[in-house]
mmCIF file of C-alpha atoms in Angstrom:
data_model
loop_
_atom_site.group_PDB
_atom_site.id
_atom_site.type_symbol
_atom_site.label_atom_id
_atom_site.label_comp_id
_atom_site.label_asym_id
_atom_site.label_seq_id
_atom_site.Cartn_x
_atom_site.Cartn_y
_atom_site.Cartn_z
ATOM 1 C CA MET A 1 146.087 62.079 119.287
ATOM 2 C CA PRO A 2 149.580 60.612 118.649
ATOM 3 C CA VAL A 3 151.477 63.712 119.801
ATOM 4 C CA THR A 4 149.655 63.670 123.137
ATOM 5 C CA ALA A 5 150.382 59.967 123.540
ATOM 6 C CA ASP A 6 154.048 60.706 122.886
ATOM 7 C CA LEU A 7 154.065 63.351 125.628
ATOM 8 C CA LEU A 8 152.453 60.979 128.096
ATOM 9 C CA ASP A 9 155.006 58.294 127.234
ATOM 10 C CA ALA A 10 157.782 60.860 127.722
ATOM 11 C CA ALA A 11 156.329 61.833 131.113
ATOM 12 C CA ARG A 12 156.344 58.220 132.255
ATOM 13 C CA ALA A 13 159.979 57.858 131.209
ATOM 14 C CA ALA A 14 161.159 61.159 132.688
ATOM 15 C CA PRO A 15 163.051 61.349 135.997
ATOM 16 C CA GLY A 16 160.850 62.252 138.937
ATOM 17 C CA PHE A 17 158.778 61.060 141.850
ATOM 18 C CA MET A 18 155.177 61.204 140.568
ATOM 19 C CA PRO A 19 153.569 57.779 140.038
ATOM 20 C CA ASP A 20 151.951 57.338 136.653
ATOM 21 C CA ASP A 21 148.434 56.940 138.038
ATOM 22 C CA GLU A 22 148.727 60.313 139.769
ATOM 23 C CA GLY A 23 150.332 61.911 136.716
ATOM 24 C CA THR A 24 147.562 60.584 134.503
ATOM 25 C CA ALA A 25 144.973 61.958 136.937
ATOM 26 C CA LEU A 26 146.699 65.344 136.778
ATOM 27 C CA TYR A 27 146.611 65.209 132.962
ATOM 28 C CA GLU A 28 142.909 64.317 132.971
ATOM 29 C CA ALA A 29 142.121 67.110 135.428
ATOM 30 C CA ALA A 30 144.002 69.665 133.344
ATOM 31 C CA ARG A 31 142.313 68.490 130.164
ATOM 32 C CA ALA A 32 138.856 68.779 131.773
ATOM 33 C CA VAL A 33 139.116 72.372 133.056
ATOM 34 C CA ALA A 34 136.509 74.487 131.259
ATOM 35 C CA VAL A 35 137.602 78.037 132.163
ATOM 36 C CA PRO A 36 140.241 79.901 130.140
ATOM 37 C CA GLY A 37 143.743 80.488 131.419
ATOM 38 C CA PRO A 38 147.142 78.818 131.694
ATOM 39 C CA LEU A 39 148.165 75.811 133.761
ATOM 40 C CA LEU A 40 150.763 76.653 136.410
ATOM 41 C CA GLU A 41 152.834 74.321 138.542
ATOM 42 C CA VAL A 42 154.893 75.263 141.567
ATOM 43 C CA GLY A 43 157.784 72.824 141.819
ATOM 44 C CA SER A 44 159.110 71.161 138.670
ATOM 45 C CA TRP A 45 162.212 69.111 139.586
ATOM 46 C CA MET A 46 163.278 67.607 136.214
ATOM 47 C CA GLY A 47 160.037 68.055 134.308
ATOM 48 C CA ARG A 48 158.024 64.886 134.739
ATOM 49 C CA SER A 49 154.797 66.499 135.962
ATOM 50 C CA ALA A 50 155.266 69.344 133.480
ATOM 51 C CA LEU A 51 154.953 66.813 130.652
ATOM 52 C CA TYR A 52 151.681 65.431 132.014
ATOM 53 C CA LEU A 53 150.407 68.995 132.036
ATOM 54 C CA ALA A 54 151.908 69.671 128.603
ATOM 55 C CA ALA A 55 149.910 66.788 127.122
ATOM 56 C CA ALA A 56 146.690 68.399 128.381
ATOM 57 C CA ALA A 57 147.836 71.853 127.291
ATOM 58 C CA ARG A 58 148.523 70.689 123.765
ATOM 59 C CA GLU A 59 145.065 69.141 123.509
ATOM 60 C CA THR A 60 143.309 72.239 124.827
ATOM 61 C CA GLY A 61 145.401 75.012 123.297
ATOM 62 C CA ARG A 62 146.875 76.237 126.593
ATOM 63 C CA GLN A 63 150.324 76.993 127.979
ATOM 64 C CA VAL A 64 152.015 75.426 131.002
ATOM 65 C CA VAL A 65 154.040 77.745 133.243
ATOM 66 C CA THR A 66 156.477 76.050 135.613
ATOM 67 C CA VAL A 67 157.872 77.939 138.600
ATOM 68 C CA ASP A 68 160.958 76.548 140.321
ATOM 69 C CA HIS A 69 164.268 77.978 141.565
ATOM 70 C CA HIS A 70 165.868 74.668 140.498
ATOM 71 C CA ARG A 71 168.113 74.534 143.575
ATOM 72 C CA GLY A 72 166.256 71.567 145.036
ATOM 73 C CA SER A 73 164.107 71.178 148.137
ATOM 74 C CA GLU A 74 165.396 70.461 151.619
ATOM 75 C CA GLU A 75 165.427 66.706 151.064
ATOM 76 C CA HIS A 76 167.695 67.120 148.020
ATOM 77 C CA GLN A 77 170.479 68.947 149.856
ATOM 78 C CA PRO A 78 173.768 67.292 150.946
ATOM 79 C CA GLY A 79 173.260 64.854 153.807
ATOM 80 C CA TRP A 80 169.556 64.329 153.054
ATOM 81 C CA GLU A 81 167.823 61.230 151.711
ATOM 82 C CA TYR A 82 167.321 62.326 148.100
ATOM 83 C CA HIS A 83 170.608 64.145 147.520
ATOM 84 C CA ASP A 84 172.188 63.444 144.119
ATOM 85 C CA PRO A 85 175.752 64.813 143.903
ATOM 86 C CA THR A 86 175.676 64.651 140.098
ATOM 87 C CA LEU A 87 173.174 67.523 140.148
ATOM 88 C CA VAL A 88 175.524 69.912 141.953
ATOM 89 C CA ASP A 89 176.939 72.743 139.836
ATOM 90 C CA PRO A 90 180.634 72.744 140.831
ATOM 91 C CA ALA A 91 181.009 76.409 139.886
ATOM 92 C CA VAL A 92 178.677 77.533 142.671
ATOM 93 C CA GLY A 93 178.448 74.420 144.863
ATOM 94 C CA LEU A 94 174.648 74.304 144.655
ATOM 95 C CA LEU A 95 172.123 71.966 143.067
ATOM 96 C CA ASP A 96 170.993 72.986 139.602
ATOM 97 C CA THR A 97 168.211 70.904 138.040
ATOM 98 C CA LEU A 98 167.440 73.418 135.297
ATOM 99 C CA PRO A 99 169.658 71.770 132.629
ATOM 100 C CA ARG A 100 168.012 68.396 133.257
ATOM 101 C CA PHE A 101 164.551 70.004 133.245
ATOM 102 C CA ARG A 102 165.250 71.712 129.913
ATOM 103 C CA ARG A 103 166.532 68.479 128.427
ATOM 104 C CA THR A 104 163.395 66.623 129.546
ATOM 105 C CA ILE A 105 161.130 69.211 127.924
ATOM 106 C CA ALA A 106 163.214 69.472 124.760
ATOM 107 C CA ASP A 107 163.548 65.713 124.283
ATOM 108 C CA ALA A 108 159.751 65.418 124.543
ATOM 109 C CA GLY A 109 159.214 68.165 121.950
ATOM 110 C CA ALA A 110 157.231 70.240 124.452
ATOM 111 C CA GLU A 111 159.125 73.527 124.376
ATOM 112 C CA ASP A 112 156.240 75.146 122.489
ATOM 113 C CA VAL A 113 153.787 74.653 125.372
ATOM 114 C CA VAL A 114 156.020 74.735 128.489
ATOM 115 C CA ILE A 115 157.313 78.061 129.791
ATOM 116 C CA ALA A 116 159.892 77.723 132.558
ATOM 117 C CA VAL A 117 160.241 80.544 135.077
ATOM 118 C CA VAL A 118 163.340 80.238 137.258
ATOM 119 C CA ALA A 119 162.353 81.926 140.510
ATOM 120 C CA ARG A 120 161.043 81.307 143.969
ATOM 121 C CA SER A 121 157.280 81.113 143.784
ATOM 122 C CA GLU A 122 156.687 83.870 146.309
ATOM 123 C CA VAL A 123 158.907 86.214 144.284
ATOM 124 C CA LEU A 124 156.998 85.645 141.033
ATOM 125 C CA ALA A 125 153.488 85.632 142.522
ATOM 126 C CA PRO A 126 153.170 89.414 143.162
ATOM 127 C CA LEU A 127 154.003 90.008 139.479
ATOM 128 C CA TRP A 128 151.379 87.540 138.229
ATOM 129 C CA ALA A 129 147.933 88.851 137.222
ATOM 130 C CA THR A 130 146.467 86.297 134.777
ATOM 131 C CA PRO A 131 143.757 84.063 136.341
ATOM 132 C CA LEU A 132 144.839 80.427 136.320
ATOM 133 C CA ALA A 133 142.761 77.552 134.962
ATOM 134 C CA LEU A 134 144.746 75.007 136.973
ATOM 135 C CA LEU A 135 147.236 75.400 139.808
ATOM 136 C CA PHE A 136 149.425 72.446 140.763
ATOM 137 C CA LEU A 137 151.215 72.786 144.108
ATOM 138 C CA ASP A 138 154.215 70.474 144.395
ATOM 139 C CA GLY A 139 157.010 72.633 145.779
ATOM 140 C CA SER A 140 159.085 72.256 148.913
ATOM 141 C CA HIS A 141 157.186 70.333 151.587
ATOM 142 C CA THR A 142 158.216 72.117 154.761
ATOM 143 C CA GLU A 143 155.303 73.686 156.623
ATOM 144 C CA GLU A 144 156.653 77.191 156.039
ATOM 145 C CA SER A 145 157.235 76.815 152.303
ATOM 146 C CA ALA A 146 153.981 74.933 151.647
ATOM 147 C CA ARG A 147 151.983 77.635 153.414
ATOM 148 C CA ARG A 148 153.923 80.305 151.519
ATOM 149 C CA ASP A 149 153.037 78.710 148.171
ATOM 150 C CA GLN A 150 149.402 78.473 149.223
ATOM 151 C CA ASP A 151 149.271 82.116 150.292
ATOM 152 C CA ALA A 152 151.035 83.261 147.126
ATOM 153 C CA TRP A 153 149.080 81.378 144.489
ATOM 154 C CA VAL A 154 145.694 79.930 145.483
ATOM 155 C CA ALA A 155 143.965 83.315 145.242
ATOM 156 C CA LYS A 156 145.076 83.522 141.594
ATOM 157 C CA LEU A 157 143.012 80.487 140.575
ATOM 158 C CA ALA A 158 139.906 81.400 138.565
ATOM 159 C CA VAL A 159 136.419 80.431 139.709
ATOM 160 C CA GLY A 160 135.765 77.169 137.866
ATOM 161 C CA GLY A 161 139.474 76.350 137.909
ATOM 162 C CA THR A 162 141.110 73.317 139.510
ATOM 163 C CA LEU A 163 143.592 73.183 142.368
ATOM 164 C CA ALA A 164 145.844 70.110 142.460
ATOM 165 C CA ILE A 165 147.942 69.354 145.541
ATOM 166 C CA HIS A 166 150.548 66.596 145.502
ATOM 167 C CA ASP A 167 151.862 64.409 148.345
ATOM 168 C CA VAL A 168 148.804 64.754 150.572
ATOM 169 C CA PHE A 169 149.113 62.112 153.292
ATOM 170 C CA PRO A 170 146.538 62.200 156.116
ATOM 171 C CA ASP A 171 148.549 59.581 158.029
ATOM 172 C CA PRO A 172 151.954 60.926 159.187
ATOM 173 C CA ALA A 173 153.368 57.413 158.796
ATOM 174 C CA ASP A 174 152.923 57.728 155.033
ATOM 175 C CA GLY A 175 154.648 61.076 154.497
ATOM 176 C CA GLY A 176 155.125 64.690 155.491
ATOM 177 C CA GLN A 177 152.157 66.704 156.689
ATOM 178 C CA ALA A 178 152.736 70.111 155.070
ATOM 179 C CA PRO A 179 150.751 69.416 151.848
ATOM 180 C CA TYR A 180 147.989 67.852 153.960
ATOM 181 C CA GLY A 181 147.870 71.088 155.946
ATOM 182 C CA VAL A 182 147.450 73.070 152.720
ATOM 183 C CA TYR A 183 144.662 70.735 151.639
ATOM 184 C CA ARG A 184 142.821 71.081 154.960
ATOM 185 C CA ARG A 185 143.083 74.868 154.972
ATOM 186 C CA VAL A 186 141.789 75.089 151.408
ATOM 187 C CA VAL A 187 138.843 72.822 152.173
ATOM 188 C CA ALA A 188 138.071 74.837 155.319
ATOM 189 C CA SER A 189 137.949 78.071 153.308
ATOM 190 C CA GLY A 190 134.592 77.057 151.827
ATOM 191 C CA GLU A 191 135.733 78.232 148.391
ATOM 192 C CA PHE A 192 136.299 74.778 146.903
ATOM 193 C CA THR A 193 134.541 71.498 146.297
ATOM 194 C CA GLU A 194 136.505 68.252 146.298
ATOM 195 C CA LEU A 195 136.910 66.320 143.062
ATOM 196 C CA PRO A 196 137.941 62.658 142.744
ATOM 197 C CA GLY A 197 141.662 62.309 143.411
ATOM 198 C CA THR A 198 144.201 59.532 142.969
ATOM 199 C CA GLY A 199 146.766 58.342 145.496
ATOM 200 C CA SER A 200 148.377 61.345 147.162
ATOM 201 C CA LEU A 201 147.017 63.753 144.527
ATOM 202 C CA ARG A 202 144.069 65.844 145.727
ATOM 203 C CA LEU A 203 141.918 67.805 143.289
ATOM 204 C CA LEU A 204 139.601 70.650 144.251
ATOM 205 C CA GLY A 205 137.423 72.862 142.082
ATOM 206 C CA ARG A 206 137.096 76.542 142.935
ATOM 207 C CA THR A 207 133.418 77.452 143.409
ATOM 208 C CA SER A 208 133.740 81.021 144.688
ATOM 209 C CA SER A 209 136.172 83.932 144.735
ATOM 210 C CA PRO A 210 138.612 84.377 147.624
ATOM 211 C CA ARG A 211 136.989 86.035 150.628
#
């Protein structure tokens, strides 16, 4: 489908940190989910992963909901490795990636399938009642915030749905351990079965309701 190919090309060209093989795996996982419901990602940055999900959503008649406060994670703040001063809103002195995110989605022609919610994930979660077909966790990677996202959202994934977790590195030398901790806790719950992943992207299918 040419429109889907265009969205995948736009995802590859968009600013962000997700390698294409992992983004393509996320797209394939979202396209393969059989249960009804939207696709929801926690952590959007400038929209790259949202476009991989949008390609799957367009093929399957779904919507993508992105949840991000758009103030950046810890590593994006002044003095940290990934800080970009051009993203700071001078009026408030804080990062604001929302304009760049909206431009990414608009330039790709994906505004019809991507719904952006500007909020902290734990603030939105208590208001959310629709079972999710796919949940993609890629928010802030501190232990506290990663656990908070897990506690807020994993229970909202439908049986038969897919949980995707990004930046899972079993070896501390390769990256932070917070997403790996989420992955291990989810596996230990006994509610999921592991699906083939790619790189640092782990995929798990929900097989039973939360206990």
